[in-house]
Coordinates of C-alpha atoms in Angstrom, one line a residue:
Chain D
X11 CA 25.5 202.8 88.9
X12 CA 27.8 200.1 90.2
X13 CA 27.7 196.6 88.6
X14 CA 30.0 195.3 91.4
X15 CA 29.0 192.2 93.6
X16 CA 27.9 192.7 97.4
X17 CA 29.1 190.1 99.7
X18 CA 27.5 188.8 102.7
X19 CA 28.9 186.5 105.5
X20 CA 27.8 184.5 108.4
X21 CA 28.9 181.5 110.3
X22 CA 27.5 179.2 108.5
X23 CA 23.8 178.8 107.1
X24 CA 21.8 181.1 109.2
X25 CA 22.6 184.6 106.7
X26 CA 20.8 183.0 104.1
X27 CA 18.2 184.7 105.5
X28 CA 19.2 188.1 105.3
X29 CA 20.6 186.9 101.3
X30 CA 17.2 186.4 100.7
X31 CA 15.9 189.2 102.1
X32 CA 18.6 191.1 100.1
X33 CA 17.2 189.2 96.8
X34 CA 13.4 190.4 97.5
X35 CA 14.2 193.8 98.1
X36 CA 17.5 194.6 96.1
X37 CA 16.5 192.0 92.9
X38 CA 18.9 193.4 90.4
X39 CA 22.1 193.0 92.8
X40 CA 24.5 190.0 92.7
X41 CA 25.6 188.3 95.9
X42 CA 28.7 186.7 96.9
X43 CA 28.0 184.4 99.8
X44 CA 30.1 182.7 102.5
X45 CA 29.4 180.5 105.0
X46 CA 32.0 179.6 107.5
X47 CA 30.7 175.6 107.9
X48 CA 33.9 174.5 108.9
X49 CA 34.5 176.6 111.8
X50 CA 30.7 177.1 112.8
X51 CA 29.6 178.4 115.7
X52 CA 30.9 181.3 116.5
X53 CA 28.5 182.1 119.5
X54 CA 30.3 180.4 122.0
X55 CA 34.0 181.9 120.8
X56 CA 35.9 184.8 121.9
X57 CA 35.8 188.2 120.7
X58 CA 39.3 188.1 119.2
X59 CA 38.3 184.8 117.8
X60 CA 35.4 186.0 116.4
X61 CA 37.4 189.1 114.8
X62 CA 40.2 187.2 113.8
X63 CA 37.4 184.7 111.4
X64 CA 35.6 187.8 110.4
X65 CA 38.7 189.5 109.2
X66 CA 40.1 186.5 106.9
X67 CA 36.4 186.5 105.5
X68 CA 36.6 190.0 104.5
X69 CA 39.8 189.4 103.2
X70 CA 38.5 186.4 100.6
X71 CA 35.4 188.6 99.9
X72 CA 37.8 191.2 99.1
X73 CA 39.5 189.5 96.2
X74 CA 36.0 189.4 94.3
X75 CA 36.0 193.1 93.7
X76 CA 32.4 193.7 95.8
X77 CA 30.9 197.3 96.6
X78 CA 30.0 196.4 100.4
X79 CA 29.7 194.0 103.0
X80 CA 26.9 192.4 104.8
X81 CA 27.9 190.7 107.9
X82 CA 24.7 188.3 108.5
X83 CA 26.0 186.9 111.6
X84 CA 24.8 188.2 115.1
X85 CA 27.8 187.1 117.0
X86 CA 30.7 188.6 114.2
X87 CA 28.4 191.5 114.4
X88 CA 28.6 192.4 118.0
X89 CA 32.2 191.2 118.1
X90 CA 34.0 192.9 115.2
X91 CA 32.3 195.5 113.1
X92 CA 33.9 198.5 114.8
X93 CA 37.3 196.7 114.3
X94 CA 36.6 195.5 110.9
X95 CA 34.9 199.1 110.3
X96 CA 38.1 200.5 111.0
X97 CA 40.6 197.7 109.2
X98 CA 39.2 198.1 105.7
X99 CA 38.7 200.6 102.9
X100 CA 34.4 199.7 102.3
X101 CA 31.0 200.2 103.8
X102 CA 30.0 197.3 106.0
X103 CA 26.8 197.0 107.5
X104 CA 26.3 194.7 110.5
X105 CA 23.1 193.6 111.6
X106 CA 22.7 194.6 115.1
X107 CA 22.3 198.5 114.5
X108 CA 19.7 197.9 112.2
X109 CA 17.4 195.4 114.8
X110 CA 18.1 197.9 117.6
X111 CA 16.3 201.0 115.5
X112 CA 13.6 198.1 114.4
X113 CA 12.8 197.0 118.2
X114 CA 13.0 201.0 119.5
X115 CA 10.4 202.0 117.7
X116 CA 8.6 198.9 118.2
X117 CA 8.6 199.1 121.5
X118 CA 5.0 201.0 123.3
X119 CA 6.2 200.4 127.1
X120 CA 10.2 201.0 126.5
X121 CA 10.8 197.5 127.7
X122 CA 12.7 195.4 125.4
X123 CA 13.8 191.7 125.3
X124 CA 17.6 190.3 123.9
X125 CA 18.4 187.1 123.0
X126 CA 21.3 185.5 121.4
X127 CA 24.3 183.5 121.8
X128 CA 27.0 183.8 124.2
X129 CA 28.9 186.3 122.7
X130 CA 26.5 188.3 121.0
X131 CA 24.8 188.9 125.1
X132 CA 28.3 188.9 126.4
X133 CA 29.0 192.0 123.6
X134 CA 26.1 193.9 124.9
X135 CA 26.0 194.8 121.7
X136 CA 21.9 195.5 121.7
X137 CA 22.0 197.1 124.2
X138 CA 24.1 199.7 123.6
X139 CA 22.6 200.2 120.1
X140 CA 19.5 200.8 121.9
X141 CA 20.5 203.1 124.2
X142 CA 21.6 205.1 122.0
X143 CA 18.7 205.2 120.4
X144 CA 16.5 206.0 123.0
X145 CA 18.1 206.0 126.8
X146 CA 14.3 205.7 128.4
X147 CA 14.3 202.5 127.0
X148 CA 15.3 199.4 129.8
X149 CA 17.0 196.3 128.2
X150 CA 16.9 192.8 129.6
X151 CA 19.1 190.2 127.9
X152 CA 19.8 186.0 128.2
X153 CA 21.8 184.2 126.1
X154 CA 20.2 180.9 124.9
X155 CA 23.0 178.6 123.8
X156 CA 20.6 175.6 123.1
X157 CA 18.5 177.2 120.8
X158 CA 21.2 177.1 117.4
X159 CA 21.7 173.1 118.0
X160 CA 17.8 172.7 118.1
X161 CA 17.1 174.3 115.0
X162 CA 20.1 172.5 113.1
X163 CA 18.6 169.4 114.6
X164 CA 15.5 170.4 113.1
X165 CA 13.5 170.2 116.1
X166 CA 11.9 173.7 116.0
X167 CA 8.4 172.8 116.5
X168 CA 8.1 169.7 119.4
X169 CA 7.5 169.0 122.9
X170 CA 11.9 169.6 123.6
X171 CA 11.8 172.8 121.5
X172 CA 8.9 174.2 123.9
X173 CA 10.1 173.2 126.9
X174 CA 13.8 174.5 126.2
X175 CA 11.9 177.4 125.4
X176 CA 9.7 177.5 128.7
X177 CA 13.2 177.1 130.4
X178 CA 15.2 179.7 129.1
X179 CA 12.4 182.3 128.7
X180 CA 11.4 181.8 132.1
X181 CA 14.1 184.7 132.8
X182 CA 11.6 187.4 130.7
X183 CA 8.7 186.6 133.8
X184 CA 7.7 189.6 135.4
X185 CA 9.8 192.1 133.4
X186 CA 6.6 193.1 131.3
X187 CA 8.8 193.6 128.1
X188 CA 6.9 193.7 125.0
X189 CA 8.9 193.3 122.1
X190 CA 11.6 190.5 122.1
X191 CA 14.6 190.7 119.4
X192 CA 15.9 187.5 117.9
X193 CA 19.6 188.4 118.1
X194 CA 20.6 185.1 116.5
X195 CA 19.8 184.3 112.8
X196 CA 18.9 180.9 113.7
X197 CA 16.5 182.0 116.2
X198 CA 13.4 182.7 113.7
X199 CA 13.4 178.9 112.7
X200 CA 11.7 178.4 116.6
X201 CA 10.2 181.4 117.0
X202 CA 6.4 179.7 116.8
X203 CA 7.9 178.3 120.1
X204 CA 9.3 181.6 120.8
X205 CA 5.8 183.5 120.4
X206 CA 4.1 180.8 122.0
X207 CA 6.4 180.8 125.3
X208 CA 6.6 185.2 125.4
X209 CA 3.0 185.6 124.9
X210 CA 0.8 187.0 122.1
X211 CA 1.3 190.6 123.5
X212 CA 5.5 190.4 122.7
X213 CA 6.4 191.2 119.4
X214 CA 9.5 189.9 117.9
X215 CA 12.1 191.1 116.1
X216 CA 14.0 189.8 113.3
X217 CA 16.3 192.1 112.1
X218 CA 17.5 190.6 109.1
X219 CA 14.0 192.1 107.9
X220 CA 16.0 195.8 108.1
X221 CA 19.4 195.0 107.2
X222 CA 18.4 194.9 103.0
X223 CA 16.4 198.3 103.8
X224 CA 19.5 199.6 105.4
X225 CA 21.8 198.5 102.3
X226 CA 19.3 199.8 99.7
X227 CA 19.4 203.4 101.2
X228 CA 23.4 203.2 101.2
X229 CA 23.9 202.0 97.5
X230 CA 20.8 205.3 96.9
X231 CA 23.1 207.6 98.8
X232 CA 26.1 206.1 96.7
X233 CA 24.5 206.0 93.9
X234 CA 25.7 202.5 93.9
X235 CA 23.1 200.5 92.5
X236 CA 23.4 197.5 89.7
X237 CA 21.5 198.1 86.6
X238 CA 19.4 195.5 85.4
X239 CA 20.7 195.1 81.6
X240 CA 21.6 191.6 83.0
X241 CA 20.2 189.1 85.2
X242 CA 22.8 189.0 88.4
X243 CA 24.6 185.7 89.1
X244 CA 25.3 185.0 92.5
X245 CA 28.1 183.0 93.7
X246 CA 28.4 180.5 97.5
X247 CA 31.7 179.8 99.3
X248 CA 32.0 177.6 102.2
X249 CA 34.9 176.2 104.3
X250 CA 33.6 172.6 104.9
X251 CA 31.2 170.0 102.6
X252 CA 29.1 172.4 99.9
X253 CA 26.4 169.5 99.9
X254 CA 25.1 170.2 103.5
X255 CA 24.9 173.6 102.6
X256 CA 23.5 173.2 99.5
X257 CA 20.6 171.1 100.9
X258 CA 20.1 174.1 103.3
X259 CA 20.1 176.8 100.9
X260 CA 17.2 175.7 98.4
X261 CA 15.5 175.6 101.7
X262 CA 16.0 178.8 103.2
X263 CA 16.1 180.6 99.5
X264 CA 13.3 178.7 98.2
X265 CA 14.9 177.9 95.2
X266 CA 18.3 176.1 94.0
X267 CA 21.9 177.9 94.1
X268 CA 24.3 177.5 91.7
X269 CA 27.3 174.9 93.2
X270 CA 29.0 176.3 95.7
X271 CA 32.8 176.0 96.0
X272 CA 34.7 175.1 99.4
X273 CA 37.8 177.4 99.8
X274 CA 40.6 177.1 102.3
X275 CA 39.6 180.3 104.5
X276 CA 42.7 179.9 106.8
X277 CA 44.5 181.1 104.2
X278 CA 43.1 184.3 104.1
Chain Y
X29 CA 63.2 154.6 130.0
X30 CA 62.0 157.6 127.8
X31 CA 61.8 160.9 129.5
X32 CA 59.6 162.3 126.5
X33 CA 56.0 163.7 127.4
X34 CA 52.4 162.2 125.8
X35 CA 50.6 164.4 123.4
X36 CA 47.1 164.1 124.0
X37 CA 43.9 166.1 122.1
X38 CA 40.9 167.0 122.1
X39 CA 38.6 169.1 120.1
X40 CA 38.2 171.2 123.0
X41 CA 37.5 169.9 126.8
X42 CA 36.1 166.7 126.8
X43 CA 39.3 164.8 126.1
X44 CA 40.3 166.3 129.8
X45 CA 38.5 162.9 130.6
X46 CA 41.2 160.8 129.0
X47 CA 44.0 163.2 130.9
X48 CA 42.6 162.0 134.1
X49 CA 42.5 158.2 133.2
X50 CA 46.3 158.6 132.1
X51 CA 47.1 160.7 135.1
X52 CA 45.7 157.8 137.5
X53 CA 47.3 155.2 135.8
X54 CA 50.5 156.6 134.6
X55 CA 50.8 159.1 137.1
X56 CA 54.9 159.4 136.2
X57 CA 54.0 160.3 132.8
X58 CA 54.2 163.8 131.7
X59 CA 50.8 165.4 129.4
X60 CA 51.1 167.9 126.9
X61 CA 47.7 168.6 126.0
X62 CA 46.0 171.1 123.2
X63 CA 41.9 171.3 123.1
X64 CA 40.8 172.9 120.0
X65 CA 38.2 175.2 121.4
X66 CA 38.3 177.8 118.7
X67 CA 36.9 175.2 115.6
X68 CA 35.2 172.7 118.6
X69 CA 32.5 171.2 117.9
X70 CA 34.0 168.3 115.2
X71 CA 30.9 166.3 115.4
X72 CA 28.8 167.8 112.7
X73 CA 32.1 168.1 110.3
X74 CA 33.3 166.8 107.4
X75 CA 36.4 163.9 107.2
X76 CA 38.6 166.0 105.2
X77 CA 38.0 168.7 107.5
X78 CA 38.3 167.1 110.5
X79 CA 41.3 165.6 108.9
X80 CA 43.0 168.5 108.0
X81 CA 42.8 170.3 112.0
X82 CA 44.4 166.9 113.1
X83 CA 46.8 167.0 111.3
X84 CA 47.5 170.8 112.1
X85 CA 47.4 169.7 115.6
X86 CA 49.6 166.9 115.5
X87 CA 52.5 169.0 113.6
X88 CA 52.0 171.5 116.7
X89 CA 52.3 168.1 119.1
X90 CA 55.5 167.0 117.6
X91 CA 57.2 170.3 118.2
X92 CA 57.0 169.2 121.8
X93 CA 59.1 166.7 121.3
X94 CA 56.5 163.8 122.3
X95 CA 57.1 159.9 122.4
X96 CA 53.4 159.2 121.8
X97 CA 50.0 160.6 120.9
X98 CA 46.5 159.9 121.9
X99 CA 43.6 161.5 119.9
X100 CA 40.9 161.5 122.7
X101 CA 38.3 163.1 120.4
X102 CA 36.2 160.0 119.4
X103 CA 34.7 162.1 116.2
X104 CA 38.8 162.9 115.4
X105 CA 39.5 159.2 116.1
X106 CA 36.9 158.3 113.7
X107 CA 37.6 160.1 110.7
X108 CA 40.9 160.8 111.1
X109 CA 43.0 158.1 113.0
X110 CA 44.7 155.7 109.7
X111 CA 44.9 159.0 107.6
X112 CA 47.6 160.3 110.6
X113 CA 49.1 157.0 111.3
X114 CA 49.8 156.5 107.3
X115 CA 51.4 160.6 108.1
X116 CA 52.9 160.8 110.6
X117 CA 56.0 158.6 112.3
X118 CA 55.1 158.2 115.7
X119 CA 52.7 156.0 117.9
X120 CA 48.9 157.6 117.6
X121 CA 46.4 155.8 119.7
X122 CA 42.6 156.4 118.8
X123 CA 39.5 156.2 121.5
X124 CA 37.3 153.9 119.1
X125 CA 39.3 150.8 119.3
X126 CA 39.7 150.8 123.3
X127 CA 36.1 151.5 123.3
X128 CA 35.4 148.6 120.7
X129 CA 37.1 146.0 122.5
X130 CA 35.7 146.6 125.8
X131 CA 32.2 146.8 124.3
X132 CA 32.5 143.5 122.4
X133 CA 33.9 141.8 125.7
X134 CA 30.9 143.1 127.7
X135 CA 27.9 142.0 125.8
X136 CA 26.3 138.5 126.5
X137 CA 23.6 138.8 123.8
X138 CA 26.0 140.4 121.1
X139 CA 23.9 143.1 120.4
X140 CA 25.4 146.6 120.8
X141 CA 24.1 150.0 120.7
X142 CA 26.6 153.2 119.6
X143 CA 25.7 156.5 119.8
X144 CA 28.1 159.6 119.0
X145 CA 28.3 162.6 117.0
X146 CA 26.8 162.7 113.3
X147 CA 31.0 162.4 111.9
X148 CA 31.5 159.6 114.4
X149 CA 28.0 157.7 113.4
X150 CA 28.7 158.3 109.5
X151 CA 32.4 157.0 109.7
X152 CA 31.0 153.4 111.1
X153 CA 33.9 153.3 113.3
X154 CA 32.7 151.6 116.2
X155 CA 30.6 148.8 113.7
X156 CA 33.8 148.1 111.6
X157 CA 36.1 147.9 115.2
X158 CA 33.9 145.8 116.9
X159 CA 33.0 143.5 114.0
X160 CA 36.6 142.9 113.4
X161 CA 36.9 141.5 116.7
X162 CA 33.9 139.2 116.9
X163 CA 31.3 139.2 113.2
X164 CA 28.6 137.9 115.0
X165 CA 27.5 140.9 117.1
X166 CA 25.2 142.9 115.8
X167 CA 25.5 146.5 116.4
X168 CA 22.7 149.6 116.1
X169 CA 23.9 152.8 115.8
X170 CA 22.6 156.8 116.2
X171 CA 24.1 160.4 115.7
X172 CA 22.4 162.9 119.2
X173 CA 23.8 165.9 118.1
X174 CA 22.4 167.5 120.8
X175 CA 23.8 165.8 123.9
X176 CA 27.0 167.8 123.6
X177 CA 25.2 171.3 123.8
X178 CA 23.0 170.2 126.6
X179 CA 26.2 169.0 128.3
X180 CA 27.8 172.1 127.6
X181 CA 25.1 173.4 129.0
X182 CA 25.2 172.1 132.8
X183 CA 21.9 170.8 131.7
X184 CA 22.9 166.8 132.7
X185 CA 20.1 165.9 134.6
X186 CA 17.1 167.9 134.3
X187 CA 13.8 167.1 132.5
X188 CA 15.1 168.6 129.1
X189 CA 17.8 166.2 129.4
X190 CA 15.7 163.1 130.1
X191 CA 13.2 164.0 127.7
X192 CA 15.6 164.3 124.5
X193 CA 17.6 161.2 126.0
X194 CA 14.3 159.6 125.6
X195 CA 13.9 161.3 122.3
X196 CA 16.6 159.8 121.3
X197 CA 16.9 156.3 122.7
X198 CA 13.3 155.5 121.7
X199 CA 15.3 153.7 118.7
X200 CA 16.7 151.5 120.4
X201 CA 13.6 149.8 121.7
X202 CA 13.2 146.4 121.1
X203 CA 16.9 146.4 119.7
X204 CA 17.2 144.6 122.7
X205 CA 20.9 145.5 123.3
X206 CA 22.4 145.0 126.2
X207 CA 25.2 147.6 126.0
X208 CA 25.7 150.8 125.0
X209 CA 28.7 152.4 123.8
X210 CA 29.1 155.8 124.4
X211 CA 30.7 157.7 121.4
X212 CA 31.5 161.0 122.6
X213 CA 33.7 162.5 125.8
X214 CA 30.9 164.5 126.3
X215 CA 28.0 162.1 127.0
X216 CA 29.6 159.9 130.4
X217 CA 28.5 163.3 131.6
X218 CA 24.9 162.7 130.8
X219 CA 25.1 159.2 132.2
X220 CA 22.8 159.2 134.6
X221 CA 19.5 160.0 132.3
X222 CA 20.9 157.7 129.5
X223 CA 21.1 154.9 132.0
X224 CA 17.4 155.8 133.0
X225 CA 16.0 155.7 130.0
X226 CA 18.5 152.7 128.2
X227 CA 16.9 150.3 131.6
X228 CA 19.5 149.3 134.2
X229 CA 19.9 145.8 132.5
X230 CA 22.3 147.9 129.8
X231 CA 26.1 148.0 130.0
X232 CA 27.7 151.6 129.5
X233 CA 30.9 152.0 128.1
X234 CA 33.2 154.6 128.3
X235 CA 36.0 154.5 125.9
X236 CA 38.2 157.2 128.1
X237 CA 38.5 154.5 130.6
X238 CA 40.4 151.9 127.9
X239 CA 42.4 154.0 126.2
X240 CA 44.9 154.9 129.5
X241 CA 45.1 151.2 129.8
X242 CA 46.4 150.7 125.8
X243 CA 49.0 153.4 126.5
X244 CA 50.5 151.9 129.4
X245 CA 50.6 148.4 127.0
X246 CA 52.3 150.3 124.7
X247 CA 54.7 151.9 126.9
X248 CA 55.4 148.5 128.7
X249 CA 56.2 147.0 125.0
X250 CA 59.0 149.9 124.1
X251 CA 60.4 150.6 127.4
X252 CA 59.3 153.6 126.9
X253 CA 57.4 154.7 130.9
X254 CA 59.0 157.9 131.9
X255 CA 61.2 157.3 135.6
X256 CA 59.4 159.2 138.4
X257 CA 63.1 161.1 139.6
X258 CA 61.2 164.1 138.8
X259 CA 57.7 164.5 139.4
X260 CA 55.9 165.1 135.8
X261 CA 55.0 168.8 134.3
X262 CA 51.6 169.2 132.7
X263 CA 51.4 171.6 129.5
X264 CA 48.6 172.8 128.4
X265 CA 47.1 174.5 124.9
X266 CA 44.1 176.0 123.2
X267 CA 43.5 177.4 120.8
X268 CA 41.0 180.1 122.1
X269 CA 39.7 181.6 125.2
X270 CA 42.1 180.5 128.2
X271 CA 40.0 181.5 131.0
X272 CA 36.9 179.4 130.5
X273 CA 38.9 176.3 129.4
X274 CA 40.8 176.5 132.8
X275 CA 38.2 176.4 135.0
X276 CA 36.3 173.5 133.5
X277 CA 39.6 171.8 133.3
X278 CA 40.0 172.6 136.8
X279 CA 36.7 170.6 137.1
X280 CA 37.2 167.7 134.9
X281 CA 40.7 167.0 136.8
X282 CA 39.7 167.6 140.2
X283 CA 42.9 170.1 140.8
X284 CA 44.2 173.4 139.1
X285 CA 46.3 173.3 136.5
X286 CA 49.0 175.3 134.8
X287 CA 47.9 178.5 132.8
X288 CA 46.6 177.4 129.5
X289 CA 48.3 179.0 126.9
X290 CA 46.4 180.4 123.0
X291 CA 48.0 179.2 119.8
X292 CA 47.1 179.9 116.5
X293 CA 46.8 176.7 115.3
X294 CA 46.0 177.6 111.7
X295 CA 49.8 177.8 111.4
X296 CA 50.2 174.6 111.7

């Protein structure tokens, strides 16, 4: 048994899905969240950028004495989770391994779809994860950099959404791919849109879905799990305005969070 | 006569706009220039945090040794502008005012429309500027968060463009301004779908284009225009990613430009 905390990071909002996930699936474990809102996005950033944010994270986590790390972010994922791996002294599981595994065995045809943001394509960090999975399978990848600003804009479901769609899926014509992987966490928020655009025969990946599977089998192999004498209280950090976030949370977790507190994460 | 370069910024390319304005008007002045490109966008952040990076930014100007600085970010302007002045002992010259003046001496009907990022919009900038100079306008004003990714995007003038411009502008109907301020560096680039859909009969303005001509005023006042016995040296800084911000700069300025150098600004 382990009674310590795991902590879990993203850019901003978009890993309270894979929190949530986490909470379904893992219900006794407490969660230390944060959200980098005042530097958000990262998908448009360089690699060392991206590391350089994801290591001050780790850092802050740190100093709440937590078991492992999530990183719920596609683009820190693809950029820094062999150099964080190698930096510091605790498991960390990324999200990109665990949506390659779900979208090889999804695929029947060994034709699969990326997309993501800028960096997370640029990383070809999907691809590789693939590959090495199974090197049959081909691998066609687009960045989509309109696709975060839509869903934070809330227009996820209207005439712009579809046609953005339409625009950028365009690229998938003709390659006969059958399974699509939504390599940004924002990206399920459109993907009615998404479906629509691909075709009923696609199917798409989320992986936050797999990352609180792969966690669960870690803290097993540990033997790291929380016991459930008492209930777990999670705790949310943010860099910019907690009310935004706030808002957002209830939303995505269906439920209210406890206040969370802004820290100075250039400190770290 | 004062030898000493401007410091002008951005956060990240847009403000290149501005550069060009001062470099046809002042072309004896010298630029030092830093784009935030590793925290850009502002737009959708909070005063205290946009606050706090131009501040950072302004204590990394001042190492420079600069006789003046212009914040060409209209979101930075907005939330940020008296807090630095109050700061910091040196001439700081905003976007919104320029803008404000210009707009309130070009309507006939007095009824102005602002549009800008959702910091810019929630700071009433514009409304309190352009009130101050005349109370009887009435002004209407709206946050498009996502004219700056679609600019970003290349995508200026294609049917996604138009159909969110119209998305947008639809609130302005039978608001019957007659001009239009445009509240961002980014969105002069989309000026050719917002003029569509605003109706020819309504007055853009582009702050960029005032501000050069404030500077050169306030140079005039201290006898403080640089002599042209040397031909002037352009610096400029980012803060991530020098590659991509040179080439667009390259663009924006219609000639190359010295190597960009990376800073960590968080220092600062």
């Amino acid at each position: 048994m382990d009674q310590r905390p795991i902590g879990v990071f993203d850019s901003g909002v978009g890993g309270l899905t894979v929190v949530r996930e986490i909470m379904d699936q893992l219900p006794n474990e407490e969660i230390i969240y944060f959200g980098d809102t005042a530097r958000v996005p990262y998908g448009s950033k360089s690699k060392e950028t991206v590391t350089k944010y994801s290591k001050q994270i780790i850092r802050f986590l740190m100093t709440k004495n937590i078991k492992a790390i999530i990183i719920a972010c596609n683009t820190a994922s693809s950029n820094s989770l062999e150099e964080v791996q190698r930096t510091f002294d605790i498991p960390i599981i990324g999200v990109v391994e665990p949506g390659a595994v779900m979208a090889s065995r999804t695929t029947k045809n060994n034709r699969i779809g990326i997309i993501g943001t800028e960096a997370t394509i640029r990383s070809k960090s999907y691809e590789n994860a693939i590959k090495l999975h199974n090197k049959d399978i081909q691998t066609f990848s687009l960045s989509c950099p309109l696709f975060v600003p839509l869903a934070e804009e809330g227009w996820t479901n209207n005439e712009v959404a579809y046609l953005v769609a339409k625009k950028y899926l365009e690229y998938f014509h003709e390659k006969q791919i059958d399974t699509l992987v939504l390599g940004c966490t924002h990206y399920p928020l459109l993907k009615d849109v998404i479906q629509e655009v691909a075709g009923l025969n696609v199917s798409l990946i989320n992986p936050a879905l797999e990352v609180a599977k792969n966690l669960k089998e870690l803290l097993l192999l540990r033997d790291g799990l929380r016991d459930s004498s008492e209930s777990p209280k999670h705790s949310f950090y943010v860099s910019d305005n907690t009310t935004k976030f706030e808002q957002i949370a209830a939303i995505a977790l269906k439920k209210s969070i406890p206040h969370a507190r802004k820290i100075d994460i250039e400190r770290y």
